[in-house]
Amino acid sequence: MILGFAKRWSVTSYVVAAILTLPLVAIVIQTAAPDESIFPHLLNTVLPTYVLNTLLLMLSVCFWATAIAIPAAWLVARCDFPGRRVFQWALLLPLAMPAYVVAYVYTDLLDYAGPIQRGLRHLFNWQSPQDYFFPDIRTLAGASVILALVLFPYIYLLARTAFLEQSSSLQHAARVMGCGPWRSFWRLSLPMARPALAVGAALVAMETVADFATVSYFSVPTLTTAVYDTWLEYGSLSAAAKLSAIMLFVVFGIIGIERFARRRQKLFQKHTELNDGDRYTLSKTQGYLALGYCFGLLLLAFLLPFMILMGYGWQYFEVSWNGNFLNYAVNSLYIAVLVSIITVCIAVLLMFVRRCSPRKADKLPSRFASTGYALPGTVLAIGVLVPLTYLDFVINDIYAYFDALGPGLILSGSIFVLLFGFSVRFVAIAIGSVETSYKRMSPTLDMAAMTMGLKPKILLWRVHLPLLRKGIFAGLLLVFIESMKELPAALLLRPVGFENLATYVYQFVSDEQLEHGALAAIVIVLVGLIPLIYLNRSLEHRS
């Protein structure tokens, strides 16, 4: 805290936060705009189905993801079995796989023309679909299973951390009282991990609500696909904004329910380091069952889709390696680099003001700026298009007033709209990284620097930035990866003729030709592995 901190820093931080919250405000305002045709028609016909499918999908994905993540997390954290050290980081790998790629791979395997059904027909001499029953993957249930396979690591990671942080003295007490591994799990470990499980389930629910590509590929109508179709097919920004407002209600409802559910939960425990001897030693049979469960989960969620993808890439390399792939890879890199630099600069500014300002109100801009991460990609895109389109019309009207030719859609029709949209969505990640580094920095440094006569600008440049370099690097890396993978916002915001790797791969998935875009999909997966390795190393360093 610096007494006499100049107000121009505070004003700048509020202006930046106001710009970043513009999409959210725009959706609220646009929702009130009159729409007498599209939205009432949707409300009377398909909107109840959209809402029902979204809720059913969200609940079923949370159920399946929780059901498969908790046993894996407990086995890795509290039991000793062959391969435990490998599975503790390998079970995070499914996060790197785009869900729509996994959906395509399993559809290719399990469809009527796929190798599994062909093999069954050949083995049992079945001649037609009427001769046997095989579950259809292109359904809401199929989408639930695919999304659960990709999203379960959110719950696994938080549950594993919660199990590891539980005091070993409690486990010793449970053993003294005669509790075996299963009784200890049901009566001690699981109830104490409930807050972490609730947060993980909330993250999975929000990712499910925001998913567009998987449900679109399976032709499951949800609110996300409704926003996309309303904007691109009907051209109704007002109806799309109203649908976006419903999605916002669902997302903020999830956050509210999660916080309400654990409002009275307070857990105090003395943390003691967990040694290898504190883990339950499973019998030989139990150990191999645990190994089989974790390996099967990893195989279904990552290894099998990735191996098939590598096979596509090898077989269709000459088709995939073309000028379009290189151009779209450059586009992805260009956007990702710019967005990561912009967001980190914003994060450093907001967190510097928050740390140094003596005014309590100056803590708010960083919080307001972080709200964009809660917006699903399609909702964010609508919120970005509304103000930028309005500004484009204002600029062109000014040109017309002076009898000059206007510049056209220089904001909403250029890559500026992508840079702005991605920055709004991912600045929260950069703020979190910089904030973590700031928490490790002693406030006495600021006092010593001010005593030596340093101005705030010099303090930031010569003292804070060198000490924040790890947080800045982490923020740059995480935002870069997220920008490379982001699909829903890129689909809606991309200028005419502009493609990146994510939209390029999705185009082939939609056309049932992922083989031709396999190389681009592999690049996205490999780039997605980088933050997982970084995250795992950070967790190992903390432990």
Coordinates of C-alpha atoms in Angstrom, one line a residue:
M1 CA 0.0 0.0 0.0
I2 CA 1.4 3.4 -1.0
L3 CA -0.1 6.5 0.7
G4 CA -0.8 9.2 -1.8
F5 CA -1.0 6.7 -4.7
A6 CA -2.0 8.8 -7.8
K7 CA -5.7 8.7 -8.7
R8 CA -4.8 8.4 -12.4
W9 CA -3.7 4.8 -11.8
S10 CA -7.2 4.1 -10.3
V11 CA -9.0 5.8 -13.1
T12 CA -7.0 3.8 -15.7
S13 CA -7.8 0.5 -14.0
Y14 CA -11.6 1.4 -13.9
V15 CA -11.6 2.3 -17.6
V16 CA -9.9 -1.0 -18.5
A17 CA -12.3 -3.0 -16.3
A18 CA -15.3 -1.1 -17.8
I19 CA -14.1 -2.0 -21.4
L20 CA -13.7 -5.7 -20.4
T21 CA -17.1 -5.9 -18.8
L22 CA -18.7 -4.2 -21.9
P23 CA -19.9 -7.6 -23.4
L24 CA -21.8 -8.5 -20.2
V25 CA -23.5 -5.1 -20.0
A26 CA -24.3 -5.3 -23.7
I27 CA -26.1 -8.6 -23.3
V28 CA -28.2 -7.3 -20.5
I29 CA -29.1 -4.2 -22.5
Q30 CA -29.7 -6.1 -25.7
T31 CA -32.0 -8.5 -23.8
A32 CA -34.4 -5.6 -23.3
A33 CA -34.6 -4.8 -27.0
P34 CA -37.9 -5.6 -28.7
D35 CA -38.1 -8.8 -30.7
E36 CA -41.6 -9.7 -31.9
S37 CA -40.8 -12.5 -34.3
I38 CA -37.8 -14.9 -33.6
F39 CA -37.7 -15.2 -29.8
P40 CA -41.5 -15.6 -29.3
H41 CA -41.4 -18.2 -32.0
L42 CA -38.6 -20.1 -30.3
L43 CA -40.3 -19.7 -26.9
N44 CA -43.5 -21.4 -28.3
T45 CA -41.7 -24.2 -30.2
V46 CA -38.2 -25.4 -29.4
L47 CA -36.9 -23.3 -26.5
P48 CA -38.3 -25.7 -23.8
T49 CA -36.5 -28.5 -25.5
Y50 CA -33.3 -26.5 -25.6
V51 CA -33.5 -25.7 -21.9
L52 CA -34.4 -29.3 -20.9
N53 CA -31.6 -30.8 -23.0
T54 CA -29.1 -28.4 -21.5
L55 CA -30.1 -29.3 -17.9
L56 CA -30.2 -33.0 -18.6
L57 CA -26.8 -32.9 -20.3
M58 CA -25.3 -30.9 -17.5
L59 CA -26.6 -33.2 -14.8
S60 CA -25.7 -36.4 -16.6
V61 CA -22.1 -35.2 -17.4
C62 CA -21.6 -34.2 -13.7
F63 CA -22.9 -37.6 -12.6
W64 CA -20.6 -39.6 -14.9
A65 CA -17.6 -37.4 -14.4
T66 CA -17.9 -37.5 -10.6
A67 CA -18.5 -41.3 -10.6
I68 CA -15.3 -42.0 -12.6
A69 CA -13.1 -39.3 -11.1
I70 CA -13.5 -40.0 -7.3
P71 CA -12.3 -43.6 -7.3
A72 CA -9.3 -42.7 -9.5
A73 CA -8.4 -39.7 -7.2
W74 CA -8.7 -41.7 -4.0
L75 CA -6.7 -44.7 -5.4
V76 CA -3.9 -42.4 -6.6
A77 CA -3.8 -40.2 -3.4
R78 CA -4.3 -42.8 -0.6
C79 CA -3.4 -46.2 -1.9
D80 CA -0.2 -47.8 -3.2
F81 CA -0.4 -49.9 -6.3
P82 CA 1.7 -50.5 -9.4
G83 CA 2.0 -47.4 -11.7
R84 CA 0.5 -45.0 -9.1
R85 CA 3.2 -42.3 -9.8
V86 CA 2.5 -42.4 -13.5
F87 CA -1.3 -42.2 -13.2
Q88 CA -1.2 -39.2 -10.8
W89 CA -0.2 -37.0 -13.8
A90 CA -1.3 -39.1 -16.7
L91 CA -5.0 -38.9 -15.7
L92 CA -4.8 -35.2 -16.4
L93 CA -4.0 -35.8 -20.1
P94 CA -7.7 -36.0 -21.3
L95 CA -8.0 -32.3 -20.7
A96 CA -5.8 -31.7 -23.7
M97 CA -8.2 -33.5 -26.1
P98 CA -10.9 -31.4 -27.7
A99 CA -14.2 -33.1 -26.9
Y100 CA -15.4 -32.9 -30.5
V101 CA -12.3 -34.8 -31.7
V102 CA -13.0 -37.6 -29.1
A103 CA -16.7 -37.5 -30.3
Y104 CA -15.7 -38.0 -33.9
V105 CA -13.3 -40.9 -33.1
Y106 CA -15.8 -42.8 -31.0
T107 CA -18.6 -42.2 -33.5
D108 CA -16.3 -43.6 -36.2
L109 CA -15.7 -46.7 -34.0
L110 CA -19.2 -47.3 -32.8
D111 CA -21.4 -46.3 -35.7
Y112 CA -23.3 -48.9 -37.8
A113 CA -20.5 -48.8 -40.4
G114 CA -17.7 -48.7 -37.8
P115 CA -15.3 -51.6 -37.1
I116 CA -17.0 -52.8 -33.8
Q117 CA -20.5 -53.3 -35.3
R118 CA -19.0 -54.8 -38.5
G119 CA -17.0 -57.2 -36.4
L120 CA -20.1 -58.2 -34.3
R121 CA -22.2 -58.7 -37.5
H122 CA -19.5 -60.9 -39.0
L123 CA -19.0 -62.9 -35.7
F124 CA -22.7 -63.6 -35.1
N125 CA -23.9 -63.5 -38.7
W126 CA -26.3 -60.6 -38.2
Q127 CA -27.6 -59.2 -41.4
S128 CA -29.4 -56.0 -40.5
P129 CA -29.9 -53.5 -37.6
Q130 CA -33.1 -55.3 -36.7
D131 CA -31.2 -58.5 -35.8
Y132 CA -29.5 -56.9 -32.8
F133 CA -29.4 -54.0 -30.4
F134 CA -26.5 -51.6 -30.2
P135 CA -26.7 -48.2 -28.4
D136 CA -26.7 -45.1 -30.6
I137 CA -23.8 -42.8 -29.7
R138 CA -25.4 -39.8 -31.5
T139 CA -27.7 -39.1 -28.6
L140 CA -27.8 -37.0 -25.5
A141 CA -26.6 -40.0 -23.5
G142 CA -23.7 -40.4 -25.9
A143 CA -22.7 -36.8 -25.7
S144 CA -22.9 -37.1 -21.9
V145 CA -20.4 -40.0 -21.8
I146 CA -18.0 -38.3 -24.3
L147 CA -18.0 -35.0 -22.3
A148 CA -17.6 -36.9 -19.0
L149 CA -14.5 -38.7 -20.4
V150 CA -12.9 -35.3 -21.4
L151 CA -14.0 -33.3 -18.3
F152 CA -13.6 -35.7 -15.4
P153 CA -9.9 -34.5 -14.8
Y154 CA -11.4 -31.2 -13.3
I155 CA -13.0 -33.3 -10.5
Y156 CA -10.0 -35.7 -10.3
L157 CA -7.5 -33.0 -9.9
L158 CA -9.4 -31.2 -7.1
A159 CA -10.4 -34.4 -5.4
R160 CA -6.8 -35.8 -5.5
T161 CA -5.5 -32.6 -3.9
A162 CA -8.2 -32.7 -1.2
F163 CA -7.3 -36.4 -0.4
L164 CA -3.6 -35.5 -0.3
E165 CA -4.1 -32.6 2.0
Q166 CA -6.2 -34.5 4.6
S167 CA -4.2 -34.9 7.7
S168 CA -2.4 -38.2 8.1
S169 CA -3.1 -38.2 11.8
L170 CA -6.8 -38.6 11.0
Q171 CA -6.0 -41.6 8.9
H172 CA -3.9 -43.1 11.8
A173 CA -6.8 -42.5 14.2
A174 CA -9.2 -44.3 11.7
R175 CA -6.9 -47.3 11.5
V176 CA -6.6 -47.4 15.3
M177 CA -10.4 -47.5 15.5
G178 CA -10.5 -50.5 13.1
C179 CA -11.5 -48.7 9.9
G180 CA -10.3 -50.5 6.8
P181 CA -9.6 -48.7 3.5
W182 CA -13.3 -48.7 2.3
R183 CA -14.8 -47.6 5.6
S184 CA -12.1 -44.9 5.9
F185 CA -13.0 -43.7 2.4
W186 CA -16.8 -43.6 3.0
R187 CA -16.8 -42.2 6.5
L188 CA -13.8 -39.9 6.5
S189 CA -12.1 -39.1 3.2
L190 CA -15.2 -38.6 1.0
P191 CA -17.1 -36.3 3.5
M192 CA -14.0 -34.1 4.0
A193 CA -13.5 -33.8 0.3
R194 CA -17.0 -32.5 -0.4
P195 CA -16.0 -28.8 -0.9
A196 CA -13.4 -29.8 -3.5
L197 CA -15.9 -32.1 -5.2
A198 CA -18.5 -29.4 -5.3
V199 CA -16.1 -26.9 -7.0
G200 CA -15.0 -29.6 -9.5
A201 CA -18.6 -30.5 -10.4
A202 CA -19.4 -26.8 -10.8
L203 CA -16.5 -26.4 -13.3
V204 CA -17.7 -29.5 -15.2
A205 CA -21.2 -28.1 -15.3
M206 CA -20.0 -24.7 -16.7
E207 CA -17.8 -26.4 -19.3
T208 CA -20.8 -28.6 -20.3
V209 CA -23.1 -25.6 -20.7
A210 CA -20.5 -23.8 -22.8
D211 CA -19.8 -26.7 -25.1
F212 CA -20.9 -26.2 -28.6
A213 CA -18.9 -28.5 -31.0
T214 CA -19.7 -31.9 -29.3
V215 CA -23.5 -31.3 -29.0
S216 CA -23.6 -29.8 -32.5
Y217 CA -21.8 -32.9 -33.9
F218 CA -24.2 -35.2 -32.2
S219 CA -27.2 -33.0 -33.3
V220 CA -28.3 -32.5 -29.7
P221 CA -30.1 -29.1 -29.5
T222 CA -29.0 -27.1 -26.5
L223 CA -28.9 -23.4 -25.6
T224 CA -25.4 -23.1 -27.0
T225 CA -26.4 -24.4 -30.4
A226 CA -29.6 -22.2 -30.2
V227 CA -27.5 -19.1 -29.8
Y228 CA -25.3 -20.1 -32.7
D229 CA -28.2 -20.9 -35.0
T230 CA -30.2 -17.8 -34.0
W231 CA -27.3 -15.5 -34.9
L232 CA -26.0 -17.1 -38.0
E233 CA -29.2 -18.5 -39.6
Y234 CA -31.9 -16.0 -38.4
G235 CA -29.6 -13.0 -38.1
S236 CA -31.4 -11.9 -34.9
L237 CA -29.0 -10.4 -32.5
S238 CA -31.8 -9.5 -30.0
A239 CA -33.1 -13.2 -29.9
A240 CA -29.5 -14.5 -29.6
A241 CA -28.9 -12.0 -26.7
K242 CA -32.1 -13.3 -24.9
L243 CA -30.9 -16.9 -25.3
S244 CA -27.5 -15.8 -24.0
A245 CA -29.2 -14.2 -21.0
I246 CA -30.8 -17.6 -20.2
M247 CA -27.4 -19.3 -20.4
L248 CA -25.9 -16.6 -18.1
F249 CA -28.7 -17.4 -15.7
V250 CA -27.8 -21.1 -15.8
V251 CA -24.1 -20.4 -15.3
F252 CA -24.5 -17.9 -12.4
G253 CA -27.1 -20.3 -11.0
I254 CA -24.5 -23.1 -10.9
I255 CA -22.0 -20.8 -9.2
G256 CA -24.6 -19.7 -6.7
I257 CA -25.8 -23.2 -5.9
E258 CA -22.2 -24.3 -5.4
R259 CA -21.5 -21.5 -2.9
F260 CA -24.8 -21.9 -1.2
A261 CA -24.3 -25.6 -0.7
R262 CA -21.0 -25.1 1.2
R263 CA -21.8 -21.8 2.9
R264 CA -21.6 -23.3 6.4
Q265 CA -18.9 -25.8 5.7
K266 CA -15.7 -24.9 7.6
L267 CA -12.9 -27.4 7.8
F268 CA -9.9 -26.9 10.0
Q269 CA -7.2 -29.4 10.1
K270 CA -3.5 -29.4 10.9
H271 CA -1.7 -30.4 7.7
T272 CA 1.0 -33.1 8.1
E273 CA 3.0 -34.3 5.2
L274 CA 1.7 -37.6 3.7
N275 CA 4.4 -40.2 3.6
D276 CA 4.5 -43.3 1.4
G277 CA 3.9 -45.4 4.6
D278 CA 0.6 -43.6 5.2
R279 CA -0.9 -45.0 2.1
Y280 CA -2.9 -48.2 2.1
T281 CA -1.0 -51.2 0.7
L282 CA -3.4 -53.1 -1.5
S283 CA -3.2 -56.8 -1.9
K284 CA -1.8 -58.1 -5.2
T285 CA -5.2 -58.7 -6.7
Q286 CA -6.5 -55.3 -5.4
G287 CA -3.4 -53.6 -6.8
Y288 CA -3.9 -55.0 -10.3
L289 CA -7.6 -54.1 -10.2
A290 CA -6.7 -50.5 -9.3
L291 CA -4.1 -50.5 -12.1
G292 CA -6.7 -51.9 -14.5
Y293 CA -9.2 -49.2 -13.5
C294 CA -6.8 -46.3 -13.9
F295 CA -5.3 -47.6 -17.2
G296 CA -8.8 -48.3 -18.6
L297 CA -9.9 -44.8 -17.8
L298 CA -6.7 -43.3 -19.4
L299 CA -7.1 -45.6 -22.4
L300 CA -10.7 -44.6 -23.1
A301 CA -10.3 -40.9 -22.4
F302 CA -6.9 -40.2 -24.1
L303 CA -4.7 -43.0 -25.4
L304 CA -7.2 -44.6 -27.8
P305 CA -8.4 -41.3 -29.4
F306 CA -4.9 -40.0 -29.6
M307 CA -3.5 -43.2 -31.2
I308 CA -6.3 -43.1 -33.7
L309 CA -5.6 -39.5 -34.4
M310 CA -1.9 -40.3 -34.9
G311 CA -2.9 -43.0 -37.3
Y312 CA -5.0 -40.6 -39.3
G313 CA -2.1 -38.1 -39.3
W314 CA 0.4 -40.6 -40.5
Q315 CA -2.0 -42.1 -43.2
Y316 CA -3.2 -38.7 -44.5
F317 CA 0.0 -36.7 -43.9
E318 CA 0.3 -35.6 -47.5
V319 CA -3.3 -34.4 -47.6
S320 CA -3.1 -32.6 -44.2
W321 CA 0.3 -30.9 -44.8
N322 CA -0.8 -28.2 -47.2
G323 CA -0.8 -24.5 -47.5
N324 CA -4.0 -24.0 -45.6
F325 CA -2.7 -25.9 -42.6
L326 CA 0.4 -23.7 -42.5
N327 CA -1.6 -20.5 -43.0
Y328 CA -4.1 -21.4 -40.3
A329 CA -1.3 -22.4 -37.9
V330 CA 0.2 -19.0 -38.4
N331 CA -3.2 -17.3 -37.8
S332 CA -3.6 -19.3 -34.5
L333 CA -0.1 -18.4 -33.4
Y334 CA -0.5 -14.7 -34.3
I335 CA -3.8 -14.4 -32.4
A336 CA -2.6 -16.4 -29.4
V337 CA 0.6 -14.4 -29.0
L338 CA -1.1 -11.1 -29.2
V339 CA -3.9 -12.1 -26.8
S340 CA -1.4 -13.5 -24.2
I341 CA 0.6 -10.2 -24.3
I342 CA -2.5 -8.0 -24.1
T343 CA -4.0 -10.0 -21.2
V344 CA -0.8 -10.1 -19.2
C345 CA -0.3 -6.4 -19.5
I346 CA -3.8 -5.8 -18.3
A347 CA -3.3 -8.2 -15.4
V348 CA -0.1 -6.5 -14.3
L349 CA -1.8 -3.1 -14.4
L350 CA -4.9 -4.2 -12.4
M351 CA -3.0 -6.1 -9.8
F352 CA -0.4 -3.4 -9.4
V353 CA -3.2 -0.9 -8.6
R354 CA -4.9 -3.4 -6.3
R355 CA -1.7 -3.9 -4.4
C356 CA -0.4 -0.3 -4.1
S357 CA -3.6 1.7 -3.8
P358 CA -4.8 2.6 -0.3
R359 CA -8.4 2.9 -1.5
K360 CA -10.5 -0.2 -0.9
A361 CA -12.6 0.5 -4.0
D362 CA -9.5 0.0 -6.2
K363 CA -9.8 -3.8 -5.5
L364 CA -12.9 -4.0 -7.6
P365 CA -11.5 -3.5 -11.2
S366 CA -9.6 -6.8 -11.1
R367 CA -12.7 -8.6 -9.9
F368 CA -14.9 -7.0 -12.6
A369 CA -12.4 -7.8 -15.3
S370 CA -12.4 -11.5 -14.4
T371 CA -16.1 -12.0 -15.0
G372 CA -15.6 -12.7 -18.7
Y373 CA -14.2 -16.1 -17.9
A374 CA -17.6 -17.2 -16.6
L375 CA -19.2 -16.5 -20.0
P376 CA -19.6 -19.4 -22.4
G377 CA -17.9 -18.7 -25.7
T378 CA -21.1 -18.3 -27.7
V379 CA -22.5 -15.9 -25.1
L380 CA -19.3 -13.9 -25.0
A381 CA -19.3 -13.6 -28.8
I382 CA -22.8 -12.1 -28.8
G383 CA -21.8 -9.7 -26.1
V384 CA -18.7 -8.6 -28.1
L385 CA -20.6 -8.2 -31.3
V386 CA -23.2 -5.9 -29.9
P387 CA -21.0 -3.0 -28.8
L388 CA -18.4 -3.3 -31.6
T389 CA -21.1 -3.3 -34.3
Y390 CA -22.7 -0.3 -32.7
L391 CA -19.3 1.5 -32.7
D392 CA -18.7 0.6 -36.3
F393 CA -22.0 2.2 -37.3
V394 CA -21.2 5.3 -35.2
I395 CA -17.8 5.7 -37.0
N396 CA -19.3 5.2 -40.4
D397 CA -22.1 7.7 -39.6
I398 CA -19.5 10.3 -38.6
Y399 CA -17.7 9.8 -42.0
A400 CA -21.1 10.1 -43.8
Y401 CA -21.8 13.4 -41.9
F402 CA -18.6 14.8 -43.5
D403 CA -19.5 13.3 -46.9
A404 CA -16.6 10.9 -46.7
L405 CA -16.5 7.2 -47.5
G406 CA -16.6 5.2 -44.2
P407 CA -14.0 2.6 -43.3
G408 CA -16.7 -0.2 -43.0
L409 CA -16.6 -2.7 -40.2
I410 CA -13.1 -2.0 -38.9
L411 CA -13.9 -3.3 -35.4
S412 CA -16.5 -6.1 -35.8
G413 CA -15.3 -7.2 -39.2
S414 CA -11.5 -7.5 -38.5
I415 CA -9.3 -9.6 -36.3
F416 CA -9.7 -6.8 -33.7
V417 CA -13.0 -8.5 -32.7
L418 CA -11.1 -11.8 -32.0
L419 CA -8.4 -10.1 -30.0
F420 CA -11.0 -8.2 -27.9
G421 CA -13.2 -11.3 -27.4
F422 CA -10.4 -13.6 -26.5
S423 CA -8.9 -10.9 -24.1
V424 CA -12.2 -10.6 -22.3
R425 CA -12.5 -14.3 -21.9
F426 CA -9.0 -15.1 -20.8
V427 CA -7.8 -12.1 -18.9
A428 CA -9.0 -13.8 -15.7
I429 CA -6.3 -16.5 -16.2
A430 CA -3.6 -13.9 -16.5
I431 CA -4.9 -12.1 -13.4
G432 CA -4.8 -15.3 -11.4
S433 CA -1.2 -16.0 -12.4
V434 CA 0.0 -12.5 -11.5
E435 CA -2.0 -12.5 -8.3
T436 CA -0.4 -15.7 -7.2
S437 CA 3.1 -14.2 -7.7
Y438 CA 2.1 -11.0 -5.9
K439 CA 0.9 -13.0 -2.8
R440 CA 4.5 -14.2 -2.4
M441 CA 6.0 -10.7 -2.5
S442 CA 6.5 -9.0 0.8
P443 CA 4.8 -5.6 1.3
T444 CA 7.9 -4.4 3.0
L445 CA 9.6 -4.2 -0.5
D446 CA 7.2 -1.4 -1.5
M447 CA 7.8 0.4 1.7
A448 CA 11.6 0.2 1.3
A449 CA 11.4 1.3 -2.3
M450 CA 9.2 4.3 -1.4
T451 CA 11.6 5.2 1.4
M452 CA 14.3 5.3 -1.3
G453 CA 12.3 7.8 -3.3
L454 CA 11.1 5.5 -6.1
K455 CA 7.9 6.7 -8.0
P456 CA 5.2 4.0 -8.6
K457 CA 6.1 3.7 -12.2
I458 CA 9.7 3.0 -11.4
L459 CA 8.7 0.7 -8.5
L460 CA 6.6 -1.4 -11.0
W461 CA 9.4 -1.5 -13.6
R462 CA 12.5 -2.1 -11.5
V463 CA 11.1 -4.0 -8.5
H464 CA 7.8 -5.7 -9.2
L465 CA 8.2 -6.9 -12.8
P466 CA 11.5 -8.8 -12.2
L467 CA 9.9 -10.5 -9.2
L468 CA 6.7 -11.3 -11.1
R469 CA 8.4 -13.0 -14.0
K470 CA 7.3 -16.5 -13.1
G471 CA 3.7 -15.5 -12.8
I472 CA 3.9 -13.5 -16.0
F473 CA 5.4 -16.4 -17.8
A474 CA 2.7 -18.8 -16.5
G475 CA 0.0 -16.3 -17.5
L476 CA 1.5 -15.9 -21.0
L477 CA 1.7 -19.7 -21.4
L478 CA -1.8 -20.5 -20.1
V479 CA -3.5 -17.7 -22.1
F480 CA -1.6 -18.8 -25.2
I481 CA -2.8 -22.4 -25.0
E482 CA -6.4 -21.4 -24.3
S483 CA -6.4 -19.0 -27.2
M484 CA -5.1 -21.8 -29.5
K485 CA -8.0 -24.1 -28.4
E486 CA -10.9 -21.7 -28.2
L487 CA -13.6 -22.7 -30.7
P488 CA -17.1 -21.4 -30.0
A489 CA -16.1 -17.7 -29.8
A490 CA -13.7 -18.1 -32.8
L491 CA -16.6 -19.6 -34.9
L492 CA -18.9 -16.6 -34.3
L493 CA -16.3 -13.8 -34.2
R494 CA -13.9 -14.8 -37.1
P495 CA -13.8 -12.2 -39.9
V496 CA -14.9 -13.4 -43.4
G497 CA -12.1 -15.6 -44.8
F498 CA -10.2 -16.0 -41.6
E499 CA -9.6 -19.4 -40.1
N500 CA -7.4 -20.8 -37.3
L501 CA -6.5 -24.4 -36.4
A502 CA -9.6 -24.9 -34.1
T503 CA -12.1 -23.8 -36.8
Y504 CA -10.2 -25.7 -39.4
V505 CA -10.4 -28.9 -37.5
Y506 CA -14.1 -28.4 -36.6
Q507 CA -14.9 -27.9 -40.3
F508 CA -13.5 -31.4 -41.1
V509 CA -15.3 -32.9 -38.0
S510 CA -18.6 -31.4 -39.3
D511 CA -17.9 -32.8 -42.7
E512 CA -17.1 -36.3 -41.3
Q513 CA -13.5 -35.9 -42.6
L514 CA -11.4 -35.5 -39.6
E515 CA -8.7 -37.6 -41.3
H516 CA -7.9 -34.6 -43.6
G517 CA -7.5 -32.3 -40.6
A518 CA -5.8 -34.8 -38.3
L519 CA -2.4 -33.0 -38.4
A520 CA -4.0 -29.8 -37.1
A521 CA -5.8 -31.7 -34.4
I522 CA -2.6 -33.3 -33.3
V523 CA -0.9 -29.9 -33.0
I524 CA -3.8 -28.6 -30.8
V525 CA -3.5 -31.7 -28.5
L526 CA 0.3 -31.4 -28.2
V527 CA 0.1 -27.7 -27.5
G528 CA -2.6 -28.5 -24.9
L529 CA -0.2 -30.8 -23.1
I530 CA 2.2 -28.0 -22.2
P531 CA 0.0 -26.4 -19.5
L532 CA -0.7 -29.9 -18.0
I533 CA 3.0 -30.6 -17.7
Y534 CA 3.5 -27.2 -16.1
L535 CA 0.5 -27.7 -13.8
N536 CA 1.8 -31.1 -12.7
R537 CA 5.3 -29.8 -12.0
S538 CA 3.8 -27.0 -10.0
L539 CA 1.8 -29.4 -7.9
E540 CA 4.8 -31.7 -7.3
H541 CA 6.9 -28.6 -6.3
R542 CA 4.2 -27.6 -3.8
S543 CA 3.9 -31.0 -2.4

